[in-house]
Amino acid sequence: MADTQATCPMESHFVRGEHTLKVPMSLFRENRERLAAVLRGNTAVPEKGAFVVLQGGVEVPFNDTDISWPFRQESYFQWCFGVEEPDCYGCIDVTTSESILFFPRLPAEYAVWQGTLYTTDDFRKRYAVDKVYYTDEIADVLSERGASVLLTLNGLNTDSGLAAREAVFDKIGQFNVNNTLLYPEISECRVIKSPREIEVLKYVVKVSSDAHRAVMRTVRPGLAEFQAEAAFMHHAYSVGGCRHVSYTCICGSGHNASILHYGHAGAPNNRVLKDGDMCLFDMGANYCGYAADITCSYPANGKFTEDQKMVYNAVLDARNAVMNAAKPGVSWSKMHLLANRVMLGGLVKGGILVGDVDQMILAGLGEVFQPHGLGHLLGLDVHDVGGYLPGHPTRSSEPGLRKLRTARTLKAGMVLTIEPGCYFIDCKLDEALANGDQAKYIVREELERFRGWGGVRIEDDVLVTETGVENMTDVPRTTEEIEAWMTVGRNSKLPQECKFSDA
């Protein structure tokens, strides 16, 4: 993909090979300037002497060994600075937007293991910031600049239930610290993507789309789920330069396709695909910290049965309805209900359900077949921040809606996933059949045919524009498109059948 951004030739970039997108460090400078401008407009922030202080991610050792987990930068720190190294701090002077980075002062012998130890001036040029010091100088530097209040990060992530990491450094106690002002302001900034951020997101979604296409032509009976995962990761890294995926790959086949977050340690994508299986593969690459999140569902043998086609089209119709209706000013909660209404209507046409769809929604039947929300914000985190910030709709307690990761009204510049799904989950079906208010809509003998069948999810990454949404995902979506795409390469060998030549 060509670099579509007008950048200075001398500007430092994040890049992974000449064939990958060059991300200019000015992206992060613009983010810092946006944040500082917002904070200057907050009457609770002093006119002078206010500094944002963020602590970057730290290297995490693998249990008690002397190796570490692959490092990924803390997301708020990445948004502001784009720094690749661990154990750093960053400050922003709210009044002037001046940026300061602090790096660990490493002993000289580290050069043997880590290569050249860069100077503070090297880091200043690389990350296009105003000043760089060492982390043991933070208190002195802030004192010299007359810091009257430090704005630190402290807030609850409404997706994980975990608190953001608040900056702590030696002698921080000598400063006036405010840990309530920053979180809602910086989180709201992250909700609306800048044009440069959108370019990165389009790139990583394109890489992920192409990787999904590669997997579709790899998949067939006899392949293991983890081999599909490996095919995705190989393409994303070797072609797209994406060293990381944004979450553990979900490669469910057969019944596993009904497990929403399959692929975890207890179920590590290890089933072998069988003829007649539906596959549900949810995978997204990560580039420069930015996430993609795409789900494709299709038959392992490349040909839909009538039952598979019926369920798939019910979900596809729901996805299409939301694509056509979503635009600025529209409630995401209403989009979720629209998707559920269309999907349940498809199941009525397929003979699994009977009755009035609106009454089914009131009875909570939508949550039986789709026990998750319609989608979520997307950015530096796959479930990006901003879902339930102050001043926006709170989480509903109603069936279905209570699973939403946000209930916000859409705005131009938001990036979200649209991911309706239909699953046949034994415990949910058993609960529904035991519930008279729900069971009366279910055609029991038809439903039994789908026990152990799995599920379908169709997930696209979309940008909210001034007039609607732009789908950044580019994969086959209709049953005809999928079957045509999967026809190619059906006779190639399985990976385990490929032998190295002795020649």
Short mmCIF file of C-alpha atoms in Angstrom, two decimals:
data_model
loop_
_atom_site.label_atom_id
_atom_site.label_comp_id
_atom_site.label_asym_id
_atom_site.label_seq_id
_atom_site.Cartn_x
_atom_site.Cartn_y
_atom_site.Cartn_z
CA MET A 1 0.00 0.00 0.00
CA ALA A 2 1.47 3.35 -0.98
CA ASP A 3 2.13 6.06 1.57
CA THR A 4 -0.77 8.43 0.95
CA GLN A 5 0.26 10.99 3.57
CA ALA A 6 2.15 14.14 2.62
CA THR A 7 5.15 13.98 4.95
CA CYS A 8 8.53 15.62 5.20
CA PRO A 9 11.23 13.29 3.75
CA MET A 10 13.38 13.84 6.86
CA GLU A 11 10.58 13.14 9.30
CA SER A 12 10.97 10.07 11.51
CA HIS A 13 8.48 7.28 10.94
CA PHE A 14 7.21 4.00 12.20
CA VAL A 15 7.71 1.61 9.29
CA ARG A 16 8.26 -2.11 8.76
CA GLY A 17 9.90 -2.38 5.36
CA GLU A 18 9.50 -0.25 2.27
CA HIS A 19 6.35 -2.14 1.29
CA THR A 20 4.51 -1.11 4.49
CA LEU A 21 2.85 2.13 5.55
CA LYS A 22 5.12 4.89 6.84
CA VAL A 23 3.49 6.39 9.91
CA PRO A 24 4.92 9.86 10.64
CA MET A 25 5.65 10.88 14.21
CA SER A 26 3.61 14.03 13.51
CA LEU A 27 0.52 11.81 13.99
CA PHE A 28 1.34 11.66 17.69
CA ARG A 29 2.31 15.33 17.87
CA GLU A 30 -1.12 16.20 16.48
CA ASN A 31 -2.71 13.96 19.11
CA ARG A 32 -0.80 15.77 21.85
CA GLU A 33 -1.83 19.15 20.49
CA ARG A 34 -5.47 18.06 20.35
CA LEU A 35 -5.31 16.92 23.96
CA ALA A 36 -3.60 20.11 25.17
CA ALA A 37 -6.18 22.26 23.40
CA VAL A 38 -9.04 20.36 25.02
CA LEU A 39 -7.44 20.67 28.46
CA ARG A 40 -6.87 24.41 27.97
CA GLY A 41 -10.62 24.68 27.42
CA ASN A 42 -11.33 22.99 30.75
CA THR A 43 -11.86 25.68 33.38
CA ALA A 44 -10.62 23.32 36.12
CA VAL A 45 -7.14 23.27 34.56
CA PRO A 46 -4.81 26.15 35.60
CA GLU A 47 -3.74 28.56 32.87
CA LYS A 48 -0.08 27.88 33.63
CA GLY A 49 1.88 25.07 35.22
CA ALA A 50 -0.38 22.12 34.33
CA PHE A 51 1.45 19.08 32.95
CA VAL A 52 0.03 15.82 31.65
CA VAL A 53 2.18 12.99 33.03
CA LEU A 54 1.87 9.52 31.49
CA GLN A 55 3.76 6.36 32.33
CA GLY A 56 4.47 4.02 29.44
CA GLY A 57 4.23 0.26 29.43
CA VAL A 58 6.74 -1.86 31.30
CA GLU A 59 8.43 -5.09 30.30
CA VAL A 60 6.66 -8.02 31.94
CA PRO A 61 8.83 -11.05 32.82
CA PHE A 62 7.61 -14.50 31.86
CA ASN A 63 6.84 -15.87 35.32
CA ASP A 64 10.14 -16.08 37.26
CA THR A 65 12.41 -16.42 34.23
CA ASP A 66 14.89 -13.99 32.71
CA ILE A 67 12.86 -13.52 29.52
CA SER A 68 9.89 -11.23 28.99
CA TRP A 69 6.58 -11.32 27.18
CA PRO A 70 6.65 -9.56 23.77
CA PHE A 71 6.32 -5.88 24.62
CA ARG A 72 3.37 -3.76 23.55
CA GLN A 73 3.14 -0.11 24.50
CA GLU A 74 0.48 1.19 26.90
CA SER A 75 -2.27 2.61 24.70
CA TYR A 76 -2.65 6.14 26.09
CA PHE A 77 1.12 6.54 25.98
CA GLN A 78 1.18 5.21 22.42
CA TRP A 79 -1.55 7.66 21.41
CA CYS A 80 0.49 10.58 22.71
CA PHE A 81 4.05 9.58 21.80
CA GLY A 82 4.29 6.49 19.56
CA VAL A 83 7.30 5.26 21.53
CA GLU A 84 8.40 1.66 20.96
CA GLU A 85 10.66 1.27 24.03
CA PRO A 86 9.39 0.15 27.45
CA ASP A 87 9.76 1.83 30.86
CA CYS A 88 9.38 5.42 29.63
CA TYR A 89 7.47 8.49 30.82
CA GLY A 90 6.03 11.38 28.88
CA CYS A 91 4.88 14.89 29.81
CA ILE A 92 2.91 17.56 27.97
CA ASP A 93 2.90 21.20 29.05
CA VAL A 94 -0.77 22.04 28.69
CA THR A 95 -0.12 25.75 28.18
CA THR A 96 2.48 25.47 25.41
CA SER A 97 1.90 21.88 24.13
CA GLU A 98 5.64 21.29 24.70
CA SER A 99 6.39 17.56 24.79
CA ILE A 100 8.98 15.87 27.01
CA LEU A 101 10.01 12.21 26.99
CA PHE A 102 11.97 10.39 29.68
CA PHE A 103 13.92 7.21 28.90
CA PRO A 104 15.65 4.80 31.29
CA ARG A 105 19.33 5.51 31.87
CA LEU A 106 20.81 2.16 30.85
CA PRO A 107 24.26 0.90 31.94
CA ALA A 108 26.91 0.88 29.21
CA GLU A 109 27.16 -2.93 29.23
CA TYR A 110 23.57 -3.18 27.96
CA ALA A 111 24.95 -2.36 24.52
CA VAL A 112 26.30 -5.92 24.34
CA TRP A 113 22.77 -7.34 24.55
CA GLN A 114 20.63 -4.56 23.09
CA GLY A 115 22.89 -2.89 20.54
CA THR A 116 23.68 0.81 20.37
CA LEU A 117 22.44 2.81 23.35
CA TYR A 118 20.89 5.91 21.88
CA THR A 119 21.39 9.38 23.32
CA THR A 120 18.59 11.67 24.47
CA ASP A 121 19.10 13.68 21.29
CA ASP A 122 18.70 10.52 19.19
CA PHE A 123 15.36 9.86 20.86
CA ARG A 124 14.29 13.49 20.46
CA LYS A 125 14.83 13.31 16.70
CA ARG A 126 13.32 9.84 16.36
CA TYR A 127 10.08 10.69 18.15
CA ALA A 128 9.82 14.35 17.10
CA VAL A 129 9.39 15.70 20.63
CA ASP A 130 10.72 18.92 22.12
CA LYS A 131 12.86 17.59 24.96
CA VAL A 132 14.23 14.26 26.16
CA TYR A 133 15.73 13.42 29.54
CA TYR A 134 16.28 10.32 31.67
CA THR A 135 13.66 8.93 34.02
CA ASP A 136 15.74 9.72 37.09
CA GLU A 137 15.37 13.42 36.19
CA ILE A 138 11.56 13.67 36.07
CA ALA A 139 11.06 15.48 39.36
CA ASP A 140 13.87 17.97 38.71
CA VAL A 141 12.67 18.78 35.19
CA LEU A 142 9.07 19.36 36.31
CA SER A 143 10.23 21.49 39.23
CA GLU A 144 12.38 23.64 36.96
CA ARG A 145 9.37 24.22 34.73
CA GLY A 146 7.22 25.35 37.63
CA ALA A 147 4.70 22.54 37.51
CA SER A 148 1.72 23.57 39.63
CA VAL A 149 -0.37 20.48 39.00
CA LEU A 150 0.29 17.10 37.42
CA LEU A 151 -2.61 15.57 35.50
CA THR A 152 -2.30 11.80 35.81
CA LEU A 153 -4.36 9.00 34.32
CA ASN A 154 -6.86 7.27 36.57
CA GLY A 155 -10.10 5.78 35.30
CA LEU A 156 -12.01 2.55 34.81
CA ASN A 157 -11.99 0.77 31.46
CA THR A 158 -15.64 -0.18 31.01
CA ASP A 159 -14.76 -3.15 28.78
CA SER A 160 -12.21 -4.84 31.04
CA GLY A 161 -13.28 -3.47 34.43
CA LEU A 162 -9.61 -2.64 35.06
CA ALA A 163 -8.15 0.74 35.98
CA ALA A 164 -5.78 2.66 33.74
CA ARG A 165 -2.16 2.76 34.91
CA GLU A 166 -1.53 5.97 36.85
CA ALA A 167 1.94 7.46 36.59
CA VAL A 168 4.16 7.07 39.64
CA PHE A 169 7.77 8.21 39.87
CA ASP A 170 10.33 9.06 42.52
CA LYS A 171 9.46 12.28 44.40
CA ILE A 172 6.01 12.63 42.83
CA GLY A 173 4.78 13.34 46.34
CA GLN A 174 6.28 16.83 46.21
CA PHE A 175 3.79 17.83 43.49
CA ASN A 176 0.10 18.63 43.47
CA VAL A 177 -1.46 15.69 41.59
CA ASN A 178 -4.93 15.65 40.02
CA ASN A 179 -6.00 12.21 38.83
CA THR A 180 -9.62 12.94 37.84
CA LEU A 181 -9.44 15.54 35.06
CA LEU A 182 -7.32 13.75 32.47
CA TYR A 183 -9.04 10.41 31.94
CA PRO A 184 -12.38 11.56 30.46
CA GLU A 185 -10.72 14.22 28.31
CA ILE A 186 -8.03 12.02 26.75
CA SER A 187 -10.46 9.13 26.31
CA GLU A 188 -12.89 11.35 24.43
CA CYS A 189 -10.03 12.53 22.22
CA ARG A 190 -9.30 8.91 21.35
CA VAL A 191 -12.91 8.28 20.34
CA ILE A 192 -12.71 10.66 17.36
CA LYS A 193 -9.90 9.64 15.02
CA SER A 194 -7.71 12.15 13.22
CA PRO A 195 -7.17 11.85 9.43
CA ARG A 196 -3.68 10.38 10.05
CA GLU A 197 -5.07 7.82 12.49
CA ILE A 198 -7.69 6.83 9.94
CA GLU A 199 -4.94 6.19 7.38
CA VAL A 200 -3.24 3.77 9.78
CA LEU A 201 -6.52 2.04 10.59
CA LYS A 202 -7.34 1.66 6.91
CA TYR A 203 -3.93 0.11 6.38
CA VAL A 204 -4.18 -2.44 9.18
CA VAL A 205 -7.75 -3.33 8.17
CA LYS A 206 -6.58 -3.86 4.58
CA VAL A 207 -3.73 -6.10 5.77
CA SER A 208 -6.17 -8.04 7.95
CA SER A 209 -8.69 -8.35 5.11
CA ASP A 210 -6.02 -9.77 2.81
CA ALA A 211 -4.88 -12.16 5.55
CA HIS A 212 -8.47 -13.41 5.95
CA ARG A 213 -8.65 -13.93 2.19
CA ALA A 214 -5.48 -16.01 2.36
CA VAL A 215 -6.95 -18.12 5.16
CA MET A 216 -10.15 -18.72 3.20
CA ARG A 217 -8.11 -20.32 0.42
CA THR A 218 -6.15 -22.38 2.94
CA VAL A 219 -9.14 -23.77 4.82
CA ARG A 220 -10.50 -27.24 4.02
CA PRO A 221 -11.35 -30.45 5.91
CA GLY A 222 -8.27 -31.91 7.57
CA LEU A 223 -6.75 -28.52 8.43
CA ALA A 224 -6.40 -27.72 12.13
CA GLU A 225 -7.83 -24.51 13.52
CA PHE A 226 -4.37 -23.42 14.66
CA GLN A 227 -3.08 -23.83 11.11
CA ALA A 228 -5.67 -21.30 9.96
CA GLU A 229 -4.48 -19.02 12.76
CA ALA A 230 -0.88 -19.51 11.61
CA ALA A 231 -1.80 -18.65 8.01
CA PHE A 232 -3.39 -15.39 9.16
CA MET A 233 -0.45 -14.39 11.34
CA HIS A 234 2.07 -15.28 8.64
CA HIS A 235 0.40 -13.07 6.03
CA ALA A 236 -0.18 -10.19 8.45
CA TYR A 237 3.48 -10.14 9.48
CA SER A 238 5.34 -11.14 6.32
CA VAL A 239 3.27 -8.98 3.97
CA GLY A 240 1.82 -6.31 6.24
CA GLY A 241 4.65 -5.87 8.73
CA CYS A 242 2.28 -6.52 11.63
CA ARG A 243 4.36 -8.19 14.34
CA HIS A 244 1.37 -8.44 16.67
CA VAL A 245 -2.25 -9.43 16.44
CA SER A 246 -4.63 -7.25 18.43
CA TYR A 247 -6.12 -10.14 20.43
CA THR A 248 -5.88 -13.90 20.63
CA CYS A 249 -7.11 -15.30 17.32
CA ILE A 250 -10.52 -16.98 17.48
CA CYS A 251 -10.60 -19.91 15.02
CA GLY A 252 -13.72 -21.88 15.86
CA SER A 253 -15.06 -24.72 13.74
CA GLY A 254 -18.16 -26.82 14.25
CA HIS A 255 -19.47 -26.42 17.78
CA ASN A 256 -16.46 -24.24 18.65
CA ALA A 257 -17.90 -21.53 16.41
CA SER A 258 -20.54 -20.94 19.09
CA ILE A 259 -17.92 -20.10 21.75
CA LEU A 260 -17.64 -16.32 21.61
CA HIS A 261 -14.02 -16.02 22.77
CA TYR A 262 -12.77 -19.41 21.69
CA GLY A 263 -8.98 -19.77 21.27
CA HIS A 264 -8.10 -19.17 24.90
CA ALA A 265 -5.58 -21.30 26.82
CA GLY A 266 -8.13 -24.00 27.64
CA ALA A 267 -9.31 -24.26 24.03
CA PRO A 268 -6.29 -23.26 21.92
CA ASN A 269 -7.64 -23.51 18.36
CA ASN A 270 -6.70 -27.20 18.23
CA ARG A 271 -9.67 -28.95 16.61
CA VAL A 272 -9.32 -30.44 13.12
CA LEU A 273 -11.86 -29.13 10.60
CA LYS A 274 -14.36 -31.66 9.30
CA ASP A 275 -16.41 -31.77 6.12
CA GLY A 276 -19.70 -29.98 6.76
CA ASP A 277 -18.32 -27.69 9.49
CA MET A 278 -19.01 -23.99 9.64
CA CYS A 279 -15.92 -21.96 10.51
CA LEU A 280 -16.00 -18.70 12.45
CA PHE A 281 -12.61 -16.98 12.28
CA ASP A 282 -12.23 -13.72 14.21
CA MET A 283 -8.74 -12.25 13.73
CA GLY A 284 -7.19 -8.80 13.47
CA ALA A 285 -3.65 -7.57 12.94
CA ASN A 286 -1.99 -4.67 14.75
CA TYR A 287 0.20 -2.00 13.16
CA CYS A 288 1.89 0.86 15.03
CA GLY A 289 -0.40 0.03 17.95
CA TYR A 290 -3.62 0.35 15.92
CA ALA A 291 -6.02 -2.58 15.80
CA ALA A 292 -8.17 -4.33 13.23
CA ASP A 293 -10.96 -6.75 14.16
CA ILE A 294 -12.58 -8.81 11.40
CA THR A 295 -14.71 -11.95 11.53
CA CYS A 296 -15.44 -14.20 8.56
CA SER A 297 -17.77 -17.21 8.65
CA TYR A 298 -17.87 -19.86 5.96
CA PRO A 299 -18.06 -23.65 5.40
CA ALA A 300 -14.85 -25.64 5.75
CA ASN A 301 -15.46 -27.33 2.39
CA GLY A 302 -16.23 -24.08 0.57
CA LYS A 303 -19.88 -24.90 -0.17
CA PHE A 304 -22.86 -23.76 1.92
CA THR A 305 -25.63 -26.18 2.79
CA GLU A 306 -29.17 -24.79 2.76
CA ASP A 307 -29.19 -24.56 6.57
CA GLN A 308 -25.81 -22.81 6.61
CA LYS A 309 -26.97 -20.42 3.91
CA MET A 310 -30.17 -19.61 5.79
CA VAL A 311 -28.41 -18.70 9.03
CA TYR A 312 -25.60 -16.88 7.25
CA ASN A 313 -28.00 -14.75 5.22
CA ALA A 314 -30.00 -13.86 8.35
CA VAL A 315 -26.81 -12.44 9.83
CA LEU A 316 -25.72 -10.80 6.57
CA ASP A 317 -29.12 -9.10 6.23
CA ALA A 318 -28.72 -7.75 9.77
CA ARG A 319 -25.26 -6.44 8.93
CA ASN A 320 -26.51 -4.81 5.74
CA ALA A 321 -29.41 -3.15 7.54
CA VAL A 322 -27.04 -1.52 10.02
CA MET A 323 -24.60 -0.50 7.26
CA ASN A 324 -27.43 1.32 5.51
CA ALA A 325 -28.87 2.98 8.62
CA ALA A 326 -25.78 3.97 10.64
CA LYS A 327 -24.79 7.65 10.42
CA PRO A 328 -24.04 10.60 12.69
CA GLY A 329 -26.84 11.29 15.15
CA VAL A 330 -28.05 7.67 15.25
CA SER A 331 -28.13 5.78 18.55
CA TRP A 332 -25.92 2.70 18.62
CA SER A 333 -28.50 1.02 20.86
CA LYS A 334 -31.11 1.43 18.11
CA MET A 335 -28.68 -0.11 15.64
CA HIS A 336 -28.30 -3.13 17.90
CA LEU A 337 -32.06 -3.58 18.08
CA LEU A 338 -32.34 -3.17 14.31
CA ALA A 339 -29.76 -5.93 13.78
CA ASN A 340 -31.55 -8.26 16.20
CA ARG A 341 -34.91 -7.57 14.58
CA VAL A 342 -33.63 -8.38 11.09
CA MET A 343 -31.75 -11.48 12.23
CA LEU A 344 -34.72 -12.90 14.14
CA GLY A 345 -36.88 -12.22 11.09
CA GLY A 346 -34.48 -14.34 9.07
CA LEU A 347 -34.82 -17.18 11.57
CA VAL A 348 -38.62 -16.91 11.27
CA LYS A 349 -38.30 -17.30 7.49
CA GLY A 350 -36.02 -20.28 8.08
CA GLY A 351 -38.60 -22.00 10.28
CA ILE A 352 -36.63 -21.97 13.55
CA LEU A 353 -38.82 -19.30 15.12
CA VAL A 354 -42.48 -18.37 14.82
CA GLY A 355 -44.41 -15.30 15.93
CA ASP A 356 -44.04 -11.52 16.15
CA VAL A 357 -40.41 -10.37 16.05
CA ASP A 358 -41.02 -7.24 18.15
CA GLN A 359 -42.52 -9.40 20.89
CA MET A 360 -39.51 -11.71 20.68
CA ILE A 361 -37.24 -8.70 21.28
CA LEU A 362 -39.26 -7.70 24.36
CA ALA A 363 -39.00 -11.28 25.63
CA GLY A 364 -35.21 -11.16 25.34
CA LEU A 365 -34.95 -13.73 22.55
CA GLY A 366 -32.41 -11.60 20.69
CA GLU A 367 -29.89 -12.17 23.48
CA VAL A 368 -30.43 -15.94 23.26
CA PHE A 369 -29.16 -16.10 19.68
CA GLN A 370 -26.80 -13.11 19.88
CA PRO A 371 -25.50 -12.87 23.46
CA HIS A 372 -23.17 -9.96 22.69
CA GLY A 373 -23.47 -6.38 21.56
CA LEU A 374 -23.61 -5.24 17.94
CA GLY A 375 -20.05 -3.96 18.01
CA HIS A 376 -17.57 -1.69 19.74
CA LEU A 377 -15.29 1.26 19.30
CA LEU A 378 -11.98 0.43 17.61
CA GLY A 379 -8.60 2.14 17.66
CA LEU A 380 -5.46 1.54 19.67
CA ASP A 381 -7.38 -1.07 21.64
CA VAL A 382 -9.52 -3.64 19.91
CA HIS A 383 -12.26 -2.73 22.39
CA ASP A 384 -11.33 0.92 22.37
CA VAL A 385 -11.94 3.37 25.18
CA GLY A 386 -14.85 5.79 25.39
CA GLY A 387 -17.79 3.42 25.55
CA TYR A 388 -19.35 4.77 28.72
CA LEU A 389 -17.74 8.11 29.50
CA PRO A 390 -19.44 10.79 31.64
CA GLY A 391 -21.99 12.81 29.70
CA HIS A 392 -22.97 9.92 27.43
CA PRO A 393 -25.67 7.24 27.74
CA THR A 394 -25.10 4.74 30.54
CA ARG A 395 -25.29 0.97 30.16
CA SER A 396 -28.83 -0.38 29.81
CA SER A 397 -30.16 -3.19 31.96
CA GLU A 398 -32.42 -4.51 29.17
CA PRO A 399 -31.72 -7.91 27.56
CA GLY A 400 -29.33 -7.57 24.65
CA LEU A 401 -28.68 -3.88 25.24
CA ARG A 402 -26.93 -4.67 28.52
CA LYS A 403 -24.22 -6.43 26.50
CA LEU A 404 -23.39 -3.34 24.43
CA ARG A 405 -19.85 -1.98 24.86
CA THR A 406 -21.21 1.49 24.12
CA ALA A 407 -24.63 3.10 23.85
CA ARG A 408 -23.38 6.36 22.35
CA THR A 409 -24.82 8.42 19.55
CA LEU A 410 -22.64 8.09 16.47
CA LYS A 411 -20.33 10.93 15.42
CA ALA A 412 -18.23 11.44 12.31
CA GLY A 413 -14.68 10.26 12.97
CA MET A 414 -15.66 7.32 15.14
CA VAL A 415 -14.40 3.88 14.11
CA LEU A 416 -16.49 0.89 15.18
CA THR A 417 -17.12 -2.73 14.39
CA ILE A 418 -20.46 -3.91 13.07
CA GLU A 419 -20.64 -7.57 14.06
CA PRO A 420 -24.06 -9.21 14.31
CA GLY A 421 -24.03 -12.92 15.00
CA CYS A 422 -26.27 -15.94 15.41
CA TYR A 423 -25.14 -18.83 17.61
CA PHE A 424 -26.58 -22.12 18.82
CA ILE A 425 -25.20 -22.27 22.37
CA ASP A 426 -26.59 -25.17 24.36
CA CYS A 427 -26.83 -23.40 27.71
CA LYS A 428 -28.61 -20.39 26.16
CA LEU A 429 -30.99 -22.60 24.20
CA ASP A 430 -31.80 -24.70 27.27
CA GLU A 431 -32.58 -21.54 29.26
CA ALA A 432 -34.85 -20.27 26.51
CA LEU A 433 -36.71 -23.56 26.18
CA ALA A 434 -37.30 -23.54 29.94
CA ASN A 435 -38.61 -19.97 29.80
CA GLY A 436 -42.26 -19.92 28.75
CA ASP A 437 -42.06 -16.32 27.53
CA GLN A 438 -39.31 -17.31 25.09
CA ALA A 439 -40.06 -20.95 24.34
CA LYS A 440 -43.38 -20.11 22.69
CA TYR A 441 -41.50 -18.52 19.79
CA ILE A 442 -39.16 -21.47 19.23
CA VAL A 443 -39.97 -24.36 16.89
CA ARG A 444 -38.32 -26.99 19.05
CA GLU A 445 -38.03 -29.78 16.46
CA GLU A 446 -36.41 -27.39 13.95
CA LEU A 447 -34.04 -25.97 16.54
CA GLU A 448 -32.76 -29.40 17.54
CA ARG A 449 -31.28 -29.80 14.07
CA PHE A 450 -28.87 -26.96 14.87
CA ARG A 451 -27.59 -28.32 18.20
CA GLY A 452 -23.77 -28.44 18.05
CA TRP A 453 -23.88 -26.60 14.73
CA GLY A 454 -21.84 -23.61 15.95
CA GLY A 455 -22.62 -20.13 14.77
CA VAL A 456 -22.08 -17.27 12.33
CA ARG A 457 -20.60 -13.85 12.94
CA ILE A 458 -19.93 -11.21 10.30
CA GLU A 459 -17.69 -8.41 11.55
CA ASP A 460 -16.62 -5.34 9.61
CA ASP A 461 -14.56 -2.32 10.68
CA VAL A 462 -16.29 0.91 9.69
CA LEU A 463 -15.55 4.63 9.79
CA VAL A 464 -18.44 6.95 10.57
CA THR A 465 -18.49 9.69 7.92
CA GLU A 466 -20.58 12.87 7.67
CA THR A 467 -23.30 11.01 5.77
CA GLY A 468 -23.10 7.36 6.83
CA VAL A 469 -20.39 4.75 7.31
CA GLU A 470 -17.45 3.65 5.17
CA ASN A 471 -16.68 -0.05 5.36
CA MET A 472 -12.89 -0.40 5.54
CA THR A 473 -13.09 -4.22 5.45
CA ASP A 474 -12.67 -5.91 2.07
CA VAL A 475 -13.46 -9.63 2.14
CA PRO A 476 -16.01 -11.81 0.29
CA ARG A 477 -19.34 -11.46 2.10
CA THR A 478 -22.21 -12.96 0.10
CA THR A 479 -22.46 -16.74 -0.06
CA GLU A 480 -21.82 -16.54 -3.80
CA GLU A 481 -18.68 -14.43 -3.32
CA ILE A 482 -17.38 -16.77 -0.62
CA GLU A 483 -17.93 -19.92 -2.65
CA ALA A 484 -16.29 -18.37 -5.72
CA TRP A 485 -13.26 -17.20 -3.71
CA MET A 486 -12.81 -20.53 -1.94
CA THR A 487 -12.92 -22.51 -5.18
CA VAL A 488 -9.29 -21.61 -5.90
CA GLY A 489 -6.59 -23.82 -4.37
CA ARG A 490 -8.88 -26.54 -3.04
CA ASN A 491 -6.52 -29.31 -4.17
CA SER A 492 -3.34 -27.97 -2.61
CA LYS A 493 -1.60 -29.98 0.11
CA LEU A 494 -2.19 -29.57 3.81
CA PRO A 495 0.82 -28.01 5.59
CA GLN A 496 1.69 -31.33 7.23
CA GLU A 497 1.77 -33.03 3.84
CA CYS A 498 4.47 -30.73 2.52
CA LYS A 499 7.88 -32.37 2.93
CA PHE A 500 11.31 -30.86 2.59
CA SER A 501 13.27 -32.21 -0.33
CA ASP A 502 16.50 -34.06 0.35
CA ALA A 503 17.96 -32.62 -2.85
#
